[in-house]
Coordinates of C-alpha atoms in Angstrom, one line a residue:
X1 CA -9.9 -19.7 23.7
X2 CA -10.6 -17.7 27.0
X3 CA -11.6 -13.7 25.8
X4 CA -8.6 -12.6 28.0
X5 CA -6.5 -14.7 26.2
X6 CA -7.7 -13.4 22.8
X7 CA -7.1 -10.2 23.6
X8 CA -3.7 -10.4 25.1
X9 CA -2.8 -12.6 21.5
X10 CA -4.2 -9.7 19.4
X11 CA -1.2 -8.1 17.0
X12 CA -0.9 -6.8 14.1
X13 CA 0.1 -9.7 11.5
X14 CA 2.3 -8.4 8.4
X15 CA 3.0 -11.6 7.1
X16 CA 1.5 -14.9 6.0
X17 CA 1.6 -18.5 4.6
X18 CA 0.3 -17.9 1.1
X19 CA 0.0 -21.7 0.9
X20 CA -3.0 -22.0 3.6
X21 CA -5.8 -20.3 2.6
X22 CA -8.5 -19.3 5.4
X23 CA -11.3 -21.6 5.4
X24 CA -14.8 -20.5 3.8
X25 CA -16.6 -21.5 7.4
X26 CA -14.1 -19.3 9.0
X27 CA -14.5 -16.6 6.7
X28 CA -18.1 -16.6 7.3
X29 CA -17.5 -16.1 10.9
X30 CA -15.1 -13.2 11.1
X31 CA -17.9 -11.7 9.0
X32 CA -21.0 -12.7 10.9
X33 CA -19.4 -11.4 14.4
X34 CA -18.5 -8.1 12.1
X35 CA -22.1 -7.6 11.9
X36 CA -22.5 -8.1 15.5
X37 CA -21.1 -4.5 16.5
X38 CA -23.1 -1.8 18.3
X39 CA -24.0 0.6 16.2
X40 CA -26.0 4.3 16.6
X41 CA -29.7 3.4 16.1
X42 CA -29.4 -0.1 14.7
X43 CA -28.3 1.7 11.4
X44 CA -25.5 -1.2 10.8
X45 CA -24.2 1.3 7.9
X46 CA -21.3 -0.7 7.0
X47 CA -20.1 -2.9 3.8
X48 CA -17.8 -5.2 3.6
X49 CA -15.9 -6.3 0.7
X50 CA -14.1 -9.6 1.1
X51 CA -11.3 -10.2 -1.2
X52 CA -10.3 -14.2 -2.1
X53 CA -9.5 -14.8 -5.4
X54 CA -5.8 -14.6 -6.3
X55 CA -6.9 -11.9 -9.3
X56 CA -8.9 -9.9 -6.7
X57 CA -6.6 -9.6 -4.0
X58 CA -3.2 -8.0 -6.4
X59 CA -6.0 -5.9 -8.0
X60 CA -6.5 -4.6 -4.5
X61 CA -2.9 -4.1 -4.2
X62 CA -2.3 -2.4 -7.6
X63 CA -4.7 0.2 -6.4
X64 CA -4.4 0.5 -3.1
X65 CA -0.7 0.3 -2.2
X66 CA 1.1 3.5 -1.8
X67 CA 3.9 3.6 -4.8
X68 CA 8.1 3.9 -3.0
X69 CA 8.5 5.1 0.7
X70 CA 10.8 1.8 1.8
X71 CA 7.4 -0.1 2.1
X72 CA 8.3 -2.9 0.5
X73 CA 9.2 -5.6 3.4
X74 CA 6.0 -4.6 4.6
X75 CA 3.8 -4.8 1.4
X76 CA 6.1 -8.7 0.8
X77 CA 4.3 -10.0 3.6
X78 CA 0.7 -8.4 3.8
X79 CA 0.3 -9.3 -0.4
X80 CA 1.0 -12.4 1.0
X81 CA -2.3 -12.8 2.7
X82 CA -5.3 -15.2 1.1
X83 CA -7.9 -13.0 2.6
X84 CA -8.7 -9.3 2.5
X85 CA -12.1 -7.8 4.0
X86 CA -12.8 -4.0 3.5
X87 CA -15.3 -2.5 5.7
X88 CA -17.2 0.4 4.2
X89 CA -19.2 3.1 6.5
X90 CA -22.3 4.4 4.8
X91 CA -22.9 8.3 6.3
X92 CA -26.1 8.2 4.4
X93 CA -27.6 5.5 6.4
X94 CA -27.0 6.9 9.7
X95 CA -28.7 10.1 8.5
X96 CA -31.8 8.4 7.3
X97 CA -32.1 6.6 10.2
X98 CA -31.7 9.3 12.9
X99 CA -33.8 11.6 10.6
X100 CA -36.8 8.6 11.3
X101 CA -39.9 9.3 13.5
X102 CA -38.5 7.9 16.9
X103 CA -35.2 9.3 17.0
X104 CA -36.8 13.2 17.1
X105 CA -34.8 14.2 14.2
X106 CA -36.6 15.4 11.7
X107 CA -33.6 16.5 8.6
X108 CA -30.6 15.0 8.0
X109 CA -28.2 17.8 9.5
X110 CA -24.4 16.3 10.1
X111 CA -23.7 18.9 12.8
X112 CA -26.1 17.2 15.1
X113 CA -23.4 13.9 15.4
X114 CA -21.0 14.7 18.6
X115 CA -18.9 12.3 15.8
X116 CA -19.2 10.3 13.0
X117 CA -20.6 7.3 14.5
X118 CA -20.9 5.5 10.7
X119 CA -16.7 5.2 11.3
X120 CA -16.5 4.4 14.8
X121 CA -19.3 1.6 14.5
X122 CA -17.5 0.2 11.7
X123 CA -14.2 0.5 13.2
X124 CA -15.8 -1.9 15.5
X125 CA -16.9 -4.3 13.5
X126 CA -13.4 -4.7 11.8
X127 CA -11.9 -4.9 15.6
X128 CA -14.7 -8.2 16.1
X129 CA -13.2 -9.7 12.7
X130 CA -9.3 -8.8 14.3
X131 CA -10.7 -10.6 17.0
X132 CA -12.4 -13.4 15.8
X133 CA -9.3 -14.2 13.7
X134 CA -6.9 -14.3 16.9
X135 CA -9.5 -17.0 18.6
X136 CA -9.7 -19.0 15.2
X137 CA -5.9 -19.5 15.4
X138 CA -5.1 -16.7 12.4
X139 CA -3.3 -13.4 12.6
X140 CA -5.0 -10.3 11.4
X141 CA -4.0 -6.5 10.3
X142 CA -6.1 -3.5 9.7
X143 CA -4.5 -0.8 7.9
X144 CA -5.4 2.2 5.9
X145 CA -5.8 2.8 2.5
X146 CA -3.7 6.2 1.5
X147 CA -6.2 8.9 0.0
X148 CA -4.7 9.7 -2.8
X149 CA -4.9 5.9 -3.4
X150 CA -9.2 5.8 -2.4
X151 CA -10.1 6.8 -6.2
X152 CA -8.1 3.7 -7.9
X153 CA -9.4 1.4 -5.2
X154 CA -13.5 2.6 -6.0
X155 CA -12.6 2.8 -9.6
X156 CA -11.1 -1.3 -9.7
X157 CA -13.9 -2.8 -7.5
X158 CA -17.0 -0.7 -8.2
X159 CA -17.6 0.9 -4.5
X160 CA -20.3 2.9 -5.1
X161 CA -20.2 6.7 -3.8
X162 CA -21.9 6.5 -0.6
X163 CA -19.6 3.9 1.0
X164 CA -16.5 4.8 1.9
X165 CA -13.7 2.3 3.1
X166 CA -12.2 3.0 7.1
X167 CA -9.1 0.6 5.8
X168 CA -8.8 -3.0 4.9
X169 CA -7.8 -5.8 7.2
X170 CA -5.8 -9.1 6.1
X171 CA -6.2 -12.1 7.6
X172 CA -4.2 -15.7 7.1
X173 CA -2.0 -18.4 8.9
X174 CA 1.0 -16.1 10.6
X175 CA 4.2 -16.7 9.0
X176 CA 7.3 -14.9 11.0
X177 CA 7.2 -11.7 10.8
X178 CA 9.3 -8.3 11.8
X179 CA 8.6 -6.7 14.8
X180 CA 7.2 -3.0 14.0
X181 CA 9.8 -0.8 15.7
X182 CA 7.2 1.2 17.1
X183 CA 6.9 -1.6 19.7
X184 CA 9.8 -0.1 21.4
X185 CA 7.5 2.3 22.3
X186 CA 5.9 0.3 25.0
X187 CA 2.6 0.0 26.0
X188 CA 1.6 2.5 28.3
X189 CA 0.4 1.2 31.7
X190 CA -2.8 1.5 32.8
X191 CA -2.9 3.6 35.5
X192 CA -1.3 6.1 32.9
X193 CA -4.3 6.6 30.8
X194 CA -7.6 6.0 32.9
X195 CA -8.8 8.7 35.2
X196 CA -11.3 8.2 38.0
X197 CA -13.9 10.3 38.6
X198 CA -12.1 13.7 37.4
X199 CA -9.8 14.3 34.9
X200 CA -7.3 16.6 37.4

């Protein structure tokens, strides 16, 4: 598929065919173009923990879906997915690496970050999965895991401290789905968001 087209395809998918599970060779791509993602310093301080196994997947939703609040068309179709990934940044690995001899750091002081790069750099390796789904025929949908629900979701899989998940994204064969109304919104043109060599 031509990029343009892969980008113009790209949605968020909120519901699957349970029955067509995403094959292990695709799997390994959407994660092998994760890992392809800039990142600050070649620090690549991400995780990713992919999700297959029927037993896996509700324990994910057990602890990671957000109890009442009319979400339950929604969660119907995204529990319906046969593939979760969460991507994980690691703060600490961005610190060690810019406190290193050739980046002229020599501590590991936060304040020095214009911002946290560990969640941007991962943010862009779940938008390369997102991506790579669209162009491998799947749909795809990153979403965040509520705080108060980040505890139950270390505690069930074992996340250890330093990694800290930006959101999870499902992935499967699109089954029809609802329209989000914030659709309605439109997207806004072009020429509304980009400035040209000054702001005003």
């Amino acid at each position: 598929m031509e990029f343009a087209e892969v980008v113009r395809r790209r949605r968020m998918v909120r519901n699957y065919d349970p029955d067509r599970p995403v094959p292990p060779e695709v799997v390994d791509r959407l994660l092998a173009h994760a890992v392809h993602a800039p990142s600050a310093g070649f620090a690549q301080g991400w995780g990713f923990l992919v999700l297959e196994e029927p037993a896996d997947r509700e324990r994910f939703w057990a602890a990671a879906s957000p109890g009442g609040g009319g979400r339950d068309r929604w969660l119907a179709g995204m529990r319906r997915a046969p593939l979760i990934v969460v991507p994980h940044a690691n703060r600490s690995a961005y610190l060690d690496r810019y406190a290193e001899p050739d980046k002229g750091w020599t501590d590991r002081a936060e304040e020095r970050w214009p911002v946290p790069y560990w969640y941007v750099d991962t943010g862009f390796a779940a938008l390369l999965m997102l991506l790579t789904a669209v162009d491998e025929g799947l749909g795809a949908c990153f979403f965040g895991i509520p705080p108060q629900r980040i505890g139950a979701y270390r505690e069930a899989f074992g996340v250890p401290a330093e990694y800290h998940p930006i959101g999870a994204v499902t992935v499967g064969y699109r089954a029809p789905d609802h329209r989000s109304p914030s659709l309605r919104r439109g997207r806004r043109p072009v020429d509304e968001v980009v400035r040209r060599g000054r702001w005003s």
